[in-house]
Each structure stands twice: as C-alpha cells, then as structure tokens.
Short mmCIF file of C-alpha atoms in Angstrom, two decimals:
data_model
loop_
_atom_site.label_atom_id
_atom_site.label_comp_id
_atom_site.label_asym_id
_atom_site.label_seq_id
_atom_site.Cartn_x
_atom_site.Cartn_y
_atom_site.Cartn_z
CA MET A 110 -60.81 70.42 -39.88
CA LYS A 111 -61.72 74.15 -41.07
CA SER A 112 -64.36 74.18 -44.18
CA SER A 113 -63.28 75.46 -47.34
CA SER A 114 -66.78 76.52 -48.16
CA TYR A 115 -67.06 80.34 -49.08
CA ALA A 116 -69.83 80.99 -47.57
CA LEU A 117 -72.88 79.02 -45.56
CA VAL A 118 -76.50 79.46 -46.66
CA ASP A 119 -78.87 78.58 -43.71
CA GLN A 120 -82.26 78.20 -44.89
CA THR A 121 -83.65 76.56 -41.08
CA SER A 122 -85.57 79.47 -40.59
CA PHE A 123 -87.44 80.12 -43.86
CA PRO A 124 -88.32 82.32 -45.01
CA LEU A 125 -85.37 84.15 -43.40
CA ILE A 126 -82.56 83.11 -45.06
CA THR A 127 -78.73 83.74 -43.59
CA VAL A 128 -75.68 83.90 -45.52
CA THR A 129 -72.28 83.72 -43.66
CA PHE A 130 -69.67 84.53 -45.08
CA THR A 131 -66.93 81.91 -43.08
CA GLY A 132 -63.61 83.98 -43.75
CA GLU A 133 -62.38 81.54 -46.51
CA LYS A 134 -60.44 83.19 -49.40
CA SER A 135 -62.70 82.84 -53.02
CA THR A 136 -61.97 80.22 -55.08
CA ASN A 137 -63.20 79.39 -58.14
CA ALA A 138 -64.73 76.47 -56.82
CA ASN A 139 -66.27 77.65 -53.45
CA PHE A 140 -67.41 80.88 -55.05
CA LYS A 141 -69.34 78.99 -57.69
CA ALA A 142 -70.88 76.43 -54.89
CA TYR A 143 -71.99 80.08 -53.05
CA LEU A 144 -73.66 80.95 -55.97
CA LYS A 145 -75.49 77.85 -56.71
CA GLU A 146 -76.51 77.98 -53.21
CA LEU A 147 -78.21 81.36 -53.71
CA ASP A 148 -80.09 80.25 -56.89
CA ASP A 149 -81.28 77.22 -54.42
CA CYS A 150 -83.04 79.84 -52.54
CA TYR A 151 -85.50 80.63 -55.30
CA PHE A 152 -85.87 76.72 -55.99
CA THR A 153 -89.58 77.00 -53.76
CA GLN A 154 -90.56 80.22 -55.63
CA GLN A 155 -91.65 81.58 -52.43
CA GLN A 156 -91.24 85.21 -50.13
CA LEU A 157 -88.37 85.60 -48.69
CA ALA A 158 -85.59 87.87 -47.07
CA ILE A 159 -81.78 87.27 -46.99
CA ILE A 160 -79.32 88.38 -44.24
CA PHE A 161 -75.81 88.40 -45.82
CA ASP A 162 -73.62 88.46 -42.64
CA ALA A 163 -69.96 89.24 -43.90
CA THR A 164 -68.61 90.17 -40.24
CA LYS A 165 -65.65 87.04 -41.12
CA ALA A 166 -65.93 87.95 -44.92
CA ALA A 167 -62.53 88.02 -46.71
CA VAL A 168 -62.56 90.10 -49.69
CA PRO A 169 -63.68 87.98 -52.88
CA LYS A 170 -61.32 88.34 -55.93
CA LEU A 171 -62.45 90.84 -58.16
CA SER A 172 -63.21 88.24 -60.63
CA HIS A 173 -65.54 86.96 -58.15
CA GLN A 174 -67.15 89.97 -57.34
CA LYS A 175 -67.95 90.82 -61.17
CA GLN A 176 -69.62 87.19 -60.76
CA GLN A 177 -71.71 88.16 -58.28
CA ALA A 178 -72.67 91.16 -60.17
CA LYS A 179 -73.76 89.19 -62.98
CA TRP A 180 -75.85 86.63 -60.76
CA LEU A 181 -77.56 90.18 -59.64
CA LYS A 182 -78.22 90.80 -63.23
CA ASP A 183 -79.27 86.97 -64.39
CA ASN A 184 -81.35 86.85 -61.44
CA HIS A 185 -83.09 90.59 -61.35
CA ASP A 186 -86.63 89.20 -62.19
CA LEU A 187 -86.51 86.42 -59.82
CA MET A 188 -85.11 88.29 -56.85
CA LYS A 189 -87.68 91.37 -57.92
CA GLN A 190 -90.67 88.96 -57.44
CA TYR A 191 -89.77 86.97 -54.22
CA CYS A 192 -87.12 88.43 -52.64
CA LYS A 193 -88.61 91.28 -49.71
CA GLY A 194 -85.12 92.57 -49.28
CA THR A 195 -81.71 92.00 -48.01
CA ALA A 196 -79.53 92.53 -45.54
CA TYR A 197 -76.02 93.32 -45.04
CA VAL A 198 -74.14 92.82 -41.83
CA ILE A 199 -70.61 94.39 -42.66
CA PRO A 200 -69.00 95.97 -39.56
CA ASN A 201 -65.74 97.38 -41.48
CA LYS A 202 -64.84 99.95 -44.25
CA THR A 203 -63.18 97.66 -46.57
CA MET A 204 -66.07 95.12 -46.92
CA HIS A 205 -68.60 98.11 -47.16
CA TRP A 206 -66.41 99.25 -50.41
CA VAL A 207 -66.77 95.53 -51.75
CA LEU A 208 -70.26 95.79 -51.56
CA LYS A 209 -70.52 99.34 -53.45
CA MET A 210 -68.11 97.72 -56.37
CA ILE A 211 -70.49 94.86 -56.83
CA PHE A 212 -73.38 97.58 -57.05
CA LEU A 213 -71.37 99.58 -59.48
CA PHE A 214 -71.18 96.76 -61.63
CA GLN A 215 -74.82 95.61 -61.20
CA LYS A 216 -77.74 97.77 -58.90
CA GLN A 217 -79.21 95.56 -56.06
CA PRO A 218 -82.67 95.46 -57.47
CA VAL A 219 -84.78 94.75 -54.06
CA PRO A 220 -84.05 96.77 -51.02
CA TYR A 221 -81.74 96.64 -49.06
CA GLU A 222 -79.43 97.98 -45.90
CA ILE A 223 -76.54 97.70 -44.28
CA PHE A 224 -76.07 97.08 -40.40
CA GLU A 225 -72.93 96.40 -37.73
CA SER A 226 -74.85 94.02 -36.22
CA TYR A 227 -76.67 91.15 -37.28
CA LYS A 228 -79.65 91.53 -34.59
CA ASP A 229 -80.48 94.98 -36.31
CA ALA A 230 -80.43 93.12 -39.47
CA GLN A 231 -82.59 90.52 -38.35
CA ILE A 232 -85.46 92.74 -37.12
CA TRP A 233 -85.35 94.89 -40.75
CA THR A 234 -85.25 91.34 -42.79
CA TRP A 235 -88.30 90.39 -40.10
CA ASN A 236 -90.11 93.81 -40.76
CA GLN A 237 -89.36 93.67 -44.87
CA LEU A 238 -91.28 89.86 -45.12
CA GLN A 239 -94.11 91.48 -43.11
CA ASN A 240 -94.88 93.81 -45.85
#
C-alpha cells in the first residue's frame, strides 16, 4: 500500500537526520504530521543537521508553504541553538522556487545549501556537524 505520509523523517543516523518527501500531495493531516516529526527532531536538545531530500517532492499547497515558514519562525531560536545546518536535495527548478517562496515568508535561521545529489548533501551536513 502506498504511504500517505507527506515526508518520512529518519533519525537512525542521528545527529544527521534525513527528511525524505514521498511525492504525496500535502493535506492538512499529513503536513501537520510532518511538522510534528520536525519538532520531534529537537526533543533531545542535541546538535544535529538535517537533509531535506525533495527529489520526489510534490509541490505543497500555498497554505502549507506558509505553515512551513511559520514553523521556521516559531522554532527560530531552537534551530539556532541545535541545528548546525540544513541541506536541500532539489534536482528540479519548481522545488527551488517553492523553497525560495518559503524563505520569502521566513528566512532560514541556520546555514543551508542546495544540492542536486544526496551524496553531496550528506558530505556537507557531516562537515557542518564537525564545525
């Protein structure tokens, strides 16, 4: 059965967390669950870095883009304290535009880079964790 999750949050390689967008369309329920899982990443209050793999991502509704921006705003201090950086794997222009829209609503509070491959994103985030 196909998952209805908007994104899968994998903490098995903590402090490197991978958020993989599934390709499912955003709904109020699955987007809320995704943001809750992002909250959970900070539960231990330890240094971390996150890779957002948007290779298969579906463009979220504008209301969900605004919710993502609000999440960044609401968690600004928490991210600045614990997140060493976020890497975005975005191989297509449409999702580049979506990320820019989110950042227009709310700036990213930690260092970030955009990559076309997961491997490059992984190298960058591990380097961020070492600094």
